[in-house]
Backbone as a chain_set.jsonl record, in Angstrom:
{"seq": "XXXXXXXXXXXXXXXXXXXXXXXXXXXXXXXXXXXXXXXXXXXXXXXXXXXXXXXXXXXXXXXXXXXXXXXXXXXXXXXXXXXXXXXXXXXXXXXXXXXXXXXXXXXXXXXXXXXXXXXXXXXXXXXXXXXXXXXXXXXXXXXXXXXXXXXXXXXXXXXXXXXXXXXXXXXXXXXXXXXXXXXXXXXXX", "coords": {"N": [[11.685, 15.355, -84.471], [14.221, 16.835, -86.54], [14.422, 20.641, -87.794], [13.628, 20.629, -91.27], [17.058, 20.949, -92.904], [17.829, 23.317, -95.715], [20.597, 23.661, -97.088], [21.431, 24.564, -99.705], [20.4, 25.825, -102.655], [17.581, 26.243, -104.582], [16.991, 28.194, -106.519], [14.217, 28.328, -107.142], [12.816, 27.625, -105.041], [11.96, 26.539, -101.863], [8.415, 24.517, -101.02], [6.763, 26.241, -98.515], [7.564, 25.771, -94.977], [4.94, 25.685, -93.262], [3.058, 24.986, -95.316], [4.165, 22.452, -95.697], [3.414, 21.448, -93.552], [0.975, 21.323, -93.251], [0.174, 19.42, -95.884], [2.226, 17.204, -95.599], [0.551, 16.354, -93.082], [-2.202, 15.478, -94.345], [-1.262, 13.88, -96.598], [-0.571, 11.316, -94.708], [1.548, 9.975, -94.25], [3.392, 6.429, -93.892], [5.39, 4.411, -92.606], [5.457, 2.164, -93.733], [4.916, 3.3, -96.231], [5.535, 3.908, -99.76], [6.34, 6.782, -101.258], [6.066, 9.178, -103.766], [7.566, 11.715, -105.385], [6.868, 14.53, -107.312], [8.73, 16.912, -109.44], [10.897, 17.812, -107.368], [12.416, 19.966, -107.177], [13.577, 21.9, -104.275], [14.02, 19.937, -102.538], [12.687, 19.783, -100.211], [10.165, 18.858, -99.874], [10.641, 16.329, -100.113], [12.911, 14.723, -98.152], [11.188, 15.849, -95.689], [9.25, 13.957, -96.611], [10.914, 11.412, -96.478], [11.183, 10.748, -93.906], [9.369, 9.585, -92.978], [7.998, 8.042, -94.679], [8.622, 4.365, -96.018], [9.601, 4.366, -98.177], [10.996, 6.902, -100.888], [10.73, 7.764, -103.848], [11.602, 10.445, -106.021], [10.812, 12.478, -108.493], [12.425, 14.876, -110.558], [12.599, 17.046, -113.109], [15.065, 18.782, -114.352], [18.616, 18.275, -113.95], [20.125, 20.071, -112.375], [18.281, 21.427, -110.942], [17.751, 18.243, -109.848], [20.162, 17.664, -108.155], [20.786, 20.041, -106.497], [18.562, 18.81, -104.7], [18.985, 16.383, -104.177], [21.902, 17.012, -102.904], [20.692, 19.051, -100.106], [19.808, 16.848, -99.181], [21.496, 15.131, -98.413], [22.166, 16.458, -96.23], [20.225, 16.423, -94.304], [18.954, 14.239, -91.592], [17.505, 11.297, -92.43], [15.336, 8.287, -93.213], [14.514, 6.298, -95.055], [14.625, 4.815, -97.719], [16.093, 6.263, -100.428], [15.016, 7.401, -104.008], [16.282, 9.218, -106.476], [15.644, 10.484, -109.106], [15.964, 11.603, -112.726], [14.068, 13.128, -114.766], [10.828, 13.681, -116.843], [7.832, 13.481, -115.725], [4.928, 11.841, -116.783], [6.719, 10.043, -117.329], [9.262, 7.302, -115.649], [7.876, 7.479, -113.014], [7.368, 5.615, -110.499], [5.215, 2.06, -110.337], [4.137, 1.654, -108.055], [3.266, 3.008, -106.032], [1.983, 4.204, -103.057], [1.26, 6.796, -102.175], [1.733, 10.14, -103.806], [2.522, 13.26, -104.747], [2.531, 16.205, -106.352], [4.243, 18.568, -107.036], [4.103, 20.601, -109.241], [2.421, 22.027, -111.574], [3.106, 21.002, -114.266], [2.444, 19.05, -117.122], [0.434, 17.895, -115.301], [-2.434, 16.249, -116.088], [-1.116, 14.12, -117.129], [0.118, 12.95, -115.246], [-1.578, 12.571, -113.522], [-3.559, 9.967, -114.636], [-1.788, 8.516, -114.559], [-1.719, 7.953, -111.855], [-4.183, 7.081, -111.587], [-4.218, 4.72, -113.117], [-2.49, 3.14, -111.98], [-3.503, 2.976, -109.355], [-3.103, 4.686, -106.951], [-2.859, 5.31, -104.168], [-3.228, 7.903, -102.714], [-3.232, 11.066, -103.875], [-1.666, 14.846, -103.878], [-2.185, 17.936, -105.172], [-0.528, 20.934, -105.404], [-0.936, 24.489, -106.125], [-0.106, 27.347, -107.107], [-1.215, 29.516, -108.847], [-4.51, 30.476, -110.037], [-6.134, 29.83, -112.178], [-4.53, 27.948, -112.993], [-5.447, 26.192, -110.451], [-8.664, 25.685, -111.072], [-8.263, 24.511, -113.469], [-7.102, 22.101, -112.807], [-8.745, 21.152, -110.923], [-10.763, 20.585, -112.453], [-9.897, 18.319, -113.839], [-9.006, 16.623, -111.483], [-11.318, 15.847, -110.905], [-13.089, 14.708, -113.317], [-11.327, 12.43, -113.457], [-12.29, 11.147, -110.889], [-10.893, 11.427, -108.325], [-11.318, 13.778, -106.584], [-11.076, 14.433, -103.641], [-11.552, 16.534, -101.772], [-10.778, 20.217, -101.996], [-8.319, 22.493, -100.562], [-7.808, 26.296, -99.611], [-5.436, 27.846, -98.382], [-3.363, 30.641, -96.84], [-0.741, 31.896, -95.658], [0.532, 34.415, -93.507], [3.523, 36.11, -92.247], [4.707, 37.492, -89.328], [6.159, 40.48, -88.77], [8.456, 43.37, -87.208], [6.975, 46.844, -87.002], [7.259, 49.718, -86.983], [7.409, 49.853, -83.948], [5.365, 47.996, -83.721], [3.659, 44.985, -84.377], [2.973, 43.782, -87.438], [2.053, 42.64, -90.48], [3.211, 40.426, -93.518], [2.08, 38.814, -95.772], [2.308, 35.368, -97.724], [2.161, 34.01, -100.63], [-1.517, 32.908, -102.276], [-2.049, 29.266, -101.423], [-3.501, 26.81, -103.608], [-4.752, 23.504, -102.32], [-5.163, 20.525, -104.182], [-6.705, 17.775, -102.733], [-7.026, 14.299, -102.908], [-7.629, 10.794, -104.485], [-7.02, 7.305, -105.269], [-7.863, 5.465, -103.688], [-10.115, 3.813, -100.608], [-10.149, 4.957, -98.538], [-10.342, 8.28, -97.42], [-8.487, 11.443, -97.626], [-8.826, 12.881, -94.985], [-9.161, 11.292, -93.033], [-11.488, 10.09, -93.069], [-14.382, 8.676, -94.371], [-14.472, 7.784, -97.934]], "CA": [[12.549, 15.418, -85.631], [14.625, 18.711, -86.348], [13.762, 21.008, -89.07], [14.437, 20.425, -92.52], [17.919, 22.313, -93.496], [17.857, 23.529, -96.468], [21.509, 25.255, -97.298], [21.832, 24.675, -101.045], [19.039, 26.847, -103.157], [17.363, 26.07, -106.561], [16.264, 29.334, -107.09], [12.693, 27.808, -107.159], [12.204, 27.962, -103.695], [11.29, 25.589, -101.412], [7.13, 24.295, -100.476], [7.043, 26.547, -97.158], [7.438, 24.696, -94.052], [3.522, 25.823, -93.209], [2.399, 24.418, -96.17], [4.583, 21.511, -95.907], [2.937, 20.781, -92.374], [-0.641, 20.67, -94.224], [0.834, 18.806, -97.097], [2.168, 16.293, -94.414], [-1.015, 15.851, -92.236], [-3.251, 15.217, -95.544], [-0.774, 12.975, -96.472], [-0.829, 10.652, -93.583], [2.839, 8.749, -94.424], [3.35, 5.751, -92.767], [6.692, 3.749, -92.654], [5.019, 1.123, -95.055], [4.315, 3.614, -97.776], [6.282, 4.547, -101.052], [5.733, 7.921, -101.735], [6.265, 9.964, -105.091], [7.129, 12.882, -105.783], [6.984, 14.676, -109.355], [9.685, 18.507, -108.862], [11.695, 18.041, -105.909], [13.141, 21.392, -106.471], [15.111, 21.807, -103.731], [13.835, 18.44, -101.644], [11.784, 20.298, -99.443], [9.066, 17.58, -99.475], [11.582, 14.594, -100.288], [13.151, 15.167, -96.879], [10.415, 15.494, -94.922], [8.621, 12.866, -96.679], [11.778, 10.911, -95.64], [11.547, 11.111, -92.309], [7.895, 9.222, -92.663], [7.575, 6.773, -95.539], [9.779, 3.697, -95.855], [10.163, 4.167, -99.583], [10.533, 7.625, -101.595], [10.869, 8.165, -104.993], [11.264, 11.766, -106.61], [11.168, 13.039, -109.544], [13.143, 16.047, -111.085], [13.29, 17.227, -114.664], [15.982, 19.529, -114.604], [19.556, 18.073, -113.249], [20.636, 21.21, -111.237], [17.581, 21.359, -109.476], [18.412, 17.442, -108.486], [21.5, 17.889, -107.785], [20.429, 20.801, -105.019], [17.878, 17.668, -103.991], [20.391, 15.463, -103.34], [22.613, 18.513, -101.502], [19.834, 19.085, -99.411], [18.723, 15.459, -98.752], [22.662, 14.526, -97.676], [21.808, 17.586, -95.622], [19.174, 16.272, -93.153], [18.543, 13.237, -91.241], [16.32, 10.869, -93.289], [15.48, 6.903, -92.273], [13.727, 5.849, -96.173], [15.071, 4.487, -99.233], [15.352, 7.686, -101.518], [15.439, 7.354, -105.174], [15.952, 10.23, -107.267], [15.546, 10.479, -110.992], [16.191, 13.068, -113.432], [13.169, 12.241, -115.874], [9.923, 14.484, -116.8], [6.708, 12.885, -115.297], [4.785, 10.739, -115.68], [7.973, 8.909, -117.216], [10.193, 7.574, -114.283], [7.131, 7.308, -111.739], [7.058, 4.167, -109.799], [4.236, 1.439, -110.355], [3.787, 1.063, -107.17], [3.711, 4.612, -105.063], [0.528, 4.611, -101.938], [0.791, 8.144, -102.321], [2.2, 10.984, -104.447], [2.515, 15.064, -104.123], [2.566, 17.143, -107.419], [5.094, 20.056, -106.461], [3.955, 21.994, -110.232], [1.605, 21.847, -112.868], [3.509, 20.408, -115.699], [2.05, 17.462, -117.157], [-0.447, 17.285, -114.397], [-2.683, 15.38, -116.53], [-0.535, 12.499, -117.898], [0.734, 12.068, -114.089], [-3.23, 11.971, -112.675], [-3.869, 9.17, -115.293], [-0.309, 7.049, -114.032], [-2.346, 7.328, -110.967], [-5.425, 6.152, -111.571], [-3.369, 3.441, -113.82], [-1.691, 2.551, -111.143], [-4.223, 2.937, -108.487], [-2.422, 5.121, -105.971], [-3.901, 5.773, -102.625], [-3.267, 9.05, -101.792], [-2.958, 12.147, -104.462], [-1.929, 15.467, -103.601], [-1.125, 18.89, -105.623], [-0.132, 21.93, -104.732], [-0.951, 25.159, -106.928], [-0.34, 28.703, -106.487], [-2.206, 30.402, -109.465], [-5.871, 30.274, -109.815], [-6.325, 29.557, -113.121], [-4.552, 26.333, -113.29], [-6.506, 25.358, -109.48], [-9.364, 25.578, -111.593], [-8.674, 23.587, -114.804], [-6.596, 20.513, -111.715], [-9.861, 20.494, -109.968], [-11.756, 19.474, -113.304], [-8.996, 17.387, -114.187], [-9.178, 15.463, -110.545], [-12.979, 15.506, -110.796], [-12.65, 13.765, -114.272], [-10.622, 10.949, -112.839], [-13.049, 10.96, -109.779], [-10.326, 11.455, -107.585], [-11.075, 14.682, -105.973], [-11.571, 14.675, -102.364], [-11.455, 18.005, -101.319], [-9.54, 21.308, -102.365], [-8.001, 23.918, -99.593], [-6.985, 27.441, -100.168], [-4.67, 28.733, -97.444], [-2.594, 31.745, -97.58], [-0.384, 32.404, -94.338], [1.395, 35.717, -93.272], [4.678, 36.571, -91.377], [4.667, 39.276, -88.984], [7.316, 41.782, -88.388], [8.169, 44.795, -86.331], [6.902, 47.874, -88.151], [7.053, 51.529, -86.084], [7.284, 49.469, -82.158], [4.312, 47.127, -83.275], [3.549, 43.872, -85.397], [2.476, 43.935, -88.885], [2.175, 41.022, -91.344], [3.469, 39.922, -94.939], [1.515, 37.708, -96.663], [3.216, 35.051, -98.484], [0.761, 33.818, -102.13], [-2.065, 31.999, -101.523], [-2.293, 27.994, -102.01], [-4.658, 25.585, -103.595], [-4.324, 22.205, -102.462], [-6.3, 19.946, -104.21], [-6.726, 16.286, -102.437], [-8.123, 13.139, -103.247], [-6.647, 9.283, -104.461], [-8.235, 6.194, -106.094], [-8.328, 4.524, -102.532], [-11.377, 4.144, -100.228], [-10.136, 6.075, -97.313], [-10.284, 9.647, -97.367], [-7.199, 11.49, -96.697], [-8.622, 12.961, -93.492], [-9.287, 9.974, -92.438], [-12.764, 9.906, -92.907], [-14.704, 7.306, -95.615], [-15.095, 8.069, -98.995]], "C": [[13.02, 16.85, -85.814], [13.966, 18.85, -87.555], [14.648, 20.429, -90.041], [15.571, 21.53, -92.739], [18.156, 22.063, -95.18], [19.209, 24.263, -97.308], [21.867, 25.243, -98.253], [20.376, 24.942, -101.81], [18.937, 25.997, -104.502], [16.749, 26.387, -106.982], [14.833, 29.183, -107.309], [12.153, 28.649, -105.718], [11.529, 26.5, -103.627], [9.515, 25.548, -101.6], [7.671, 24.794, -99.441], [6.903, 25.688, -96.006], [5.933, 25.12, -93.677], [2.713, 24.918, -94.009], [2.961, 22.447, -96.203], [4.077, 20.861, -94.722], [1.642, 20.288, -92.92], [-0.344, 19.356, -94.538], [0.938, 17.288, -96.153], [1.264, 15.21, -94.045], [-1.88, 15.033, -93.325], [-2.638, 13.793, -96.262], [-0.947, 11.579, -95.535], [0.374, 9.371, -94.059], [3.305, 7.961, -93.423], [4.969, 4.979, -93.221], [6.534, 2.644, -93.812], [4.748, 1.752, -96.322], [5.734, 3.777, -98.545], [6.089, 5.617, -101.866], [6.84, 8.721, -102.8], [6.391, 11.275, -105.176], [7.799, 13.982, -107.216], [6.687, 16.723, -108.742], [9.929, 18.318, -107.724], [12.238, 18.627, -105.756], [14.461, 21.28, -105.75], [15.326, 20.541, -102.551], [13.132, 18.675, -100.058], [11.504, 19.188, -98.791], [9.636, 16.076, -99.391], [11.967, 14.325, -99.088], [12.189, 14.717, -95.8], [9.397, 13.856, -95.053], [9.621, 11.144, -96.38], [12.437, 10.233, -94.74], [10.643, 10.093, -91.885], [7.707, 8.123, -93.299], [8.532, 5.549, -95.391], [10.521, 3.602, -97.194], [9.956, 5.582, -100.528], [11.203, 7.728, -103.06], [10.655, 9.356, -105.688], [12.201, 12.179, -107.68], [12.004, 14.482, -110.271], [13.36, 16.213, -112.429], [14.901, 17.886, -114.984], [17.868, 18.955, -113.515], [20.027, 19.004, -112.536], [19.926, 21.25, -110.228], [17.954, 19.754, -108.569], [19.55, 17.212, -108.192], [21.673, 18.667, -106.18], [19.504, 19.535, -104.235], [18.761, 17.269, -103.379], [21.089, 16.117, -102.147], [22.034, 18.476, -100.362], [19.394, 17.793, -98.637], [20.158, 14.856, -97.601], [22.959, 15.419, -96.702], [21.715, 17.418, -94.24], [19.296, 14.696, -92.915], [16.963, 12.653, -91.87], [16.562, 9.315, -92.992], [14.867, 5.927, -93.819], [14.715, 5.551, -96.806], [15.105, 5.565, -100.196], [15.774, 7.125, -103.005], [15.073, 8.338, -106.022], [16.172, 9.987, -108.474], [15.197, 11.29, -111.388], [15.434, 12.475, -114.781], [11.506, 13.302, -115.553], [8.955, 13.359, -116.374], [5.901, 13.11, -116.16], [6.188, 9.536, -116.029], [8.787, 8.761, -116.21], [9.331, 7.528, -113.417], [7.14, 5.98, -111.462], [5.414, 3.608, -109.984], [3.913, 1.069, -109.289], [4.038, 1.839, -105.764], [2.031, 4.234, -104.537], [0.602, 5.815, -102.254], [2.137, 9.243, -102.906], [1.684, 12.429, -104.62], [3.125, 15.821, -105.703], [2.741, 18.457, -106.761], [4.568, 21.668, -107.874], [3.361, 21.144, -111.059], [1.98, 21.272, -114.031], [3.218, 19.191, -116.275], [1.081, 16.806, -116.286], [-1.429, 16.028, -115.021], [-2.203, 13.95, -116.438], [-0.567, 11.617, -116.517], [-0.662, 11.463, -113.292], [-3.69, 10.773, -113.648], [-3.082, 8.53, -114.956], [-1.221, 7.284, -112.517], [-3.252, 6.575, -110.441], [-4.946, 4.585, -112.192], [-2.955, 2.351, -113.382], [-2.279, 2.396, -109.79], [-3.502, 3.418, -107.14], [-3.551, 5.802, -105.22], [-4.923, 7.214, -102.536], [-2.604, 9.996, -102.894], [-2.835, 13.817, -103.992], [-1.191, 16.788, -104.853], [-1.387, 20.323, -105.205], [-0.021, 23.237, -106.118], [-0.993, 26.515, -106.278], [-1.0, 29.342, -107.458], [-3.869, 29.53, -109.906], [-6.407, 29.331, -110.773], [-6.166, 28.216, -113.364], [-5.221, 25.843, -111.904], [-7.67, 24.838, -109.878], [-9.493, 24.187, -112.433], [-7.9, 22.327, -113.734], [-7.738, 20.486, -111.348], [-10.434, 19.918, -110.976], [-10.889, 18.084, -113.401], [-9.06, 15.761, -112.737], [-10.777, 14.903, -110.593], [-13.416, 14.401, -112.213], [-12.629, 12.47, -114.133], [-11.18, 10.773, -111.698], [-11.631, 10.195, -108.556], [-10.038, 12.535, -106.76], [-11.769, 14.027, -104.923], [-12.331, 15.834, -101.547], [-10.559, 19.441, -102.012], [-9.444, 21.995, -101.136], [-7.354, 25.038, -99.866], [-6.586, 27.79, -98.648], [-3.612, 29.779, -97.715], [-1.476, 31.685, -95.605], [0.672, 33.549, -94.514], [2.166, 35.845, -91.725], [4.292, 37.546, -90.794], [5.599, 39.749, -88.369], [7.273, 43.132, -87.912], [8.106, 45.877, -87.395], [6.033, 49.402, -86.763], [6.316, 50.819, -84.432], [5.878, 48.014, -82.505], [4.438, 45.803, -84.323], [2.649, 44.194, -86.653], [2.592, 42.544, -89.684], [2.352, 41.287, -92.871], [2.924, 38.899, -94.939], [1.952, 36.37, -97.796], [1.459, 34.715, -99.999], [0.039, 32.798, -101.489], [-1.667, 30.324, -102.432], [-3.594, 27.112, -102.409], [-4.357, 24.003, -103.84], [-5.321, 21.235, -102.725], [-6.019, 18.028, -103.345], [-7.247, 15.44, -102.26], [-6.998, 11.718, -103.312], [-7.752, 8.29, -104.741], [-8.286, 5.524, -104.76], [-9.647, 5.004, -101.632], [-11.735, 4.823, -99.402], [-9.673, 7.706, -97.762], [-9.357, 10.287, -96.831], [-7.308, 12.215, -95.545], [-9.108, 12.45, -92.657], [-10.256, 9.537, -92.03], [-12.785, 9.127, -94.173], [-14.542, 8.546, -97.07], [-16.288, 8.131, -99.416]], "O": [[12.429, 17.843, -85.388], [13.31, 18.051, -88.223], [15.78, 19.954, -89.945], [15.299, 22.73, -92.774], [18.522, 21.035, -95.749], [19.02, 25.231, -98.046], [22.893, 25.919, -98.319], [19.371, 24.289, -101.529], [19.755, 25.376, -105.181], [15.919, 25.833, -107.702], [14.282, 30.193, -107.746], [11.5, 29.659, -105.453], [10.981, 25.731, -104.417], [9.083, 26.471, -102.291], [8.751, 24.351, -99.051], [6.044, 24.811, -96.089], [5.473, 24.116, -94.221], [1.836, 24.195, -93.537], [2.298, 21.494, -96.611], [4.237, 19.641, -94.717], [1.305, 19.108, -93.022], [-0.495, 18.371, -93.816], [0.023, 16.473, -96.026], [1.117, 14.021, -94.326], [-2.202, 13.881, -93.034], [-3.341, 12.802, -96.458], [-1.715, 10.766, -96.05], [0.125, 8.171, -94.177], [3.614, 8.388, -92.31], [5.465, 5.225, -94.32], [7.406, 2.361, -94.634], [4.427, 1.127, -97.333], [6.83, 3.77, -97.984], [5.721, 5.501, -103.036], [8.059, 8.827, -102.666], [5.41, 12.01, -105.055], [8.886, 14.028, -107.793], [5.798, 17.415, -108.247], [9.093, 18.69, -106.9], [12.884, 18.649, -104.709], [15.604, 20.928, -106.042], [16.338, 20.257, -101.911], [13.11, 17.916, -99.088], [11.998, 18.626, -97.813], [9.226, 15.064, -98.824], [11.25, 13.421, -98.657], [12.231, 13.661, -95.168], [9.016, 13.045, -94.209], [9.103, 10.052, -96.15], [13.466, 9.567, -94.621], [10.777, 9.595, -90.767], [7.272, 7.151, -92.682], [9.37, 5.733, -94.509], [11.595, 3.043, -97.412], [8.836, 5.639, -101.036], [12.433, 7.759, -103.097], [9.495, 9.499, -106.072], [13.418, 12.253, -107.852], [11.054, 15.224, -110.02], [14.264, 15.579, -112.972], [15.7, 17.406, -115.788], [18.045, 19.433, -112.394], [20.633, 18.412, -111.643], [20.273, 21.185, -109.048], [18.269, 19.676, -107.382], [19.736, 16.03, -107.904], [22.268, 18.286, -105.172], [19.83, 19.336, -103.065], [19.273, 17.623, -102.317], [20.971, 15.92, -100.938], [22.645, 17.927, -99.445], [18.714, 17.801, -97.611], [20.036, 14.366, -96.479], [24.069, 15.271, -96.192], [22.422, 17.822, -93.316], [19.661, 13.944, -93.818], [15.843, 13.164, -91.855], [17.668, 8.937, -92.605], [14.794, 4.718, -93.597], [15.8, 6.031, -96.476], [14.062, 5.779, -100.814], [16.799, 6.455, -103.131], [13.908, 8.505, -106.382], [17.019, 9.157, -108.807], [14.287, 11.96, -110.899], [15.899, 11.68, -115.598], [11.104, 13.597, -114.428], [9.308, 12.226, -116.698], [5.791, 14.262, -116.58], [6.556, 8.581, -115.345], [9.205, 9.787, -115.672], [10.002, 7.518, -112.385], [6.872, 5.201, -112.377], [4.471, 4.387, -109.844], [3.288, 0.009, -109.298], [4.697, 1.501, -104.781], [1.089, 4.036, -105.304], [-0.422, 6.047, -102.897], [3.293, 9.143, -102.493], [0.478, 12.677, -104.622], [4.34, 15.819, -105.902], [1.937, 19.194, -106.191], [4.593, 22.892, -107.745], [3.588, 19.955, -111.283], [1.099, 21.03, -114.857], [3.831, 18.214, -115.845], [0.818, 15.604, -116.32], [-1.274, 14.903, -114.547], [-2.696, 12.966, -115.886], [-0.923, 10.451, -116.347], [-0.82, 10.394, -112.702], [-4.774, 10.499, -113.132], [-3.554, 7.393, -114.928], [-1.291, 6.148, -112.049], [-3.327, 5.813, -109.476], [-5.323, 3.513, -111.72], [-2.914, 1.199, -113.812], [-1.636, 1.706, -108.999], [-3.318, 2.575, -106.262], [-4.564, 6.458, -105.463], [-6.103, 7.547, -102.421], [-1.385, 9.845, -102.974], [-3.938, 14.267, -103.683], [-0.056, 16.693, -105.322], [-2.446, 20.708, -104.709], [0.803, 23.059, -107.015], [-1.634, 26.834, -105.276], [-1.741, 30.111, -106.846], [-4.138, 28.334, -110.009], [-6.991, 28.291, -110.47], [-7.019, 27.42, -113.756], [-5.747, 24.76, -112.162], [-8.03, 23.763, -109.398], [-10.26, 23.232, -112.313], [-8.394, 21.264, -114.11], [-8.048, 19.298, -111.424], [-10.759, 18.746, -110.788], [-11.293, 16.977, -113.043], [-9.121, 14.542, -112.902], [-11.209, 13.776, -110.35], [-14.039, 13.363, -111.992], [-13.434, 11.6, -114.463], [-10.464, 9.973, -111.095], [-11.465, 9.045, -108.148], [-8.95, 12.613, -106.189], [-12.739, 13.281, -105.054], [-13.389, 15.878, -100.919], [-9.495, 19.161, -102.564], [-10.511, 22.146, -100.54], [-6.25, 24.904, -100.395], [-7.466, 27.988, -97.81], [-3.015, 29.763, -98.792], [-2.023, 31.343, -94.556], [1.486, 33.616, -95.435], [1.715, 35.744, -90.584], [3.65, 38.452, -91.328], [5.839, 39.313, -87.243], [6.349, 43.923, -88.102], [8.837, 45.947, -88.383], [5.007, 49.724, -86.165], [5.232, 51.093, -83.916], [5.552, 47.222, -81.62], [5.431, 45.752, -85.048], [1.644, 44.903, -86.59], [3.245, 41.562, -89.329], [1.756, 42.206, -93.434], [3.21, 38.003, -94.144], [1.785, 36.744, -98.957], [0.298, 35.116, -100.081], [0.425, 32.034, -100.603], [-1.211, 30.183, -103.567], [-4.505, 26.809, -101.638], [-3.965, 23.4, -104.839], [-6.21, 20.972, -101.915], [-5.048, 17.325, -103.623], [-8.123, 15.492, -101.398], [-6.0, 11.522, -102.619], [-8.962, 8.384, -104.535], [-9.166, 4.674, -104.888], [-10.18, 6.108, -101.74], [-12.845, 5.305, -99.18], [-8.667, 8.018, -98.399], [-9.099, 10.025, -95.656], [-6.28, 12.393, -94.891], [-9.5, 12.945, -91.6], [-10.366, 8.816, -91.038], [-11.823, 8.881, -94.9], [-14.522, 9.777, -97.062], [-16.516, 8.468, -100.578]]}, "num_chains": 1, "name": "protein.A"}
């Protein structure tokens, strides 16, 4: 599959393609699923997820950002059903999503309760400051839907005086779990 192109911005910034390979893998989207996703930004993950599920649904509060979704989505080669909606989460989530990807903290709560509600597979979110990694992990542990958390950080490297050097981009904490019995790396529960 080629890369995702991205050539309309929404000042957000994409999920990096690194992270979006994780993200992905942990995932484990199959052509039979219907996957969710709550901030599609700039459709990063919509896209790719796309490419994989047979059914996506993503969320967006802000119409500009889906608007760049869309842009972006009529962009790239994609083989799914997409349905976007301009609606804060958890209002507007599908009753009937295998797995869903929390792009930002807003409302995390309400939306980890439409999951358990709704008994979705496969939960994943994606946090860059610490603070809220913290209070999502109680929050998944709560709803006894943590699996696991991962912190990865990855760094670029560029020529600096004939040699390589590295930039760091922020680190991530991905927490992942899901009310189903398989484990999303594909070990038991």
């Amino acid at each position: 599959m080629s890369r995702v192109a991205l050539p309309h911005d929404a000042k957000a910034g994409p999920t990096k393609p690194e992270v979006r390979a994780v993200l992905l893998e942990k995932l484990d989207l199959r052509t039979t699923d219907h996957f969710a996703e709550v901030g599609s930004c700039t459709g990063a993950v919509t896209i790719e997820a796309a490419r994989r599920a047979g059914r996506v649904t993503a969320l967006e509060r802000k119409s500009e950002r889906l608007e760049v979704t869309r842009e972006n989505l009529a962009a790239n080669e994609t083989t799914a059903e997409v349905d976007l909606r301009e609606a804060e989460a958890p209002e507007g989530l599908p009753g009937d999503a295998d797995a869903l990807f929390l792009g930002g903290s807003r409302n995390y709560e309400a939306v980890l309760d439409h999951a358990v509600e709704t008994g979705i597979d496969r939960v994943i979110m994606n946090v860059s400051r610490l603070e809220v990694a913290g209070r999502a992990t109680e929050a998944f542990r709560e709803r006894d839907l943590l699996d696991g958390v991962v912190q990865f950080q990855v760094s670029h490297g560029y020529e600096l005086a004939g040699a390589t050097s590295f930039d760091s981009d922020n680190p991530v904490y991905m927490l992942i779990g899901g009310t189903g019995d398989a484990a999303t790396d594909g070990g038991r529960r």
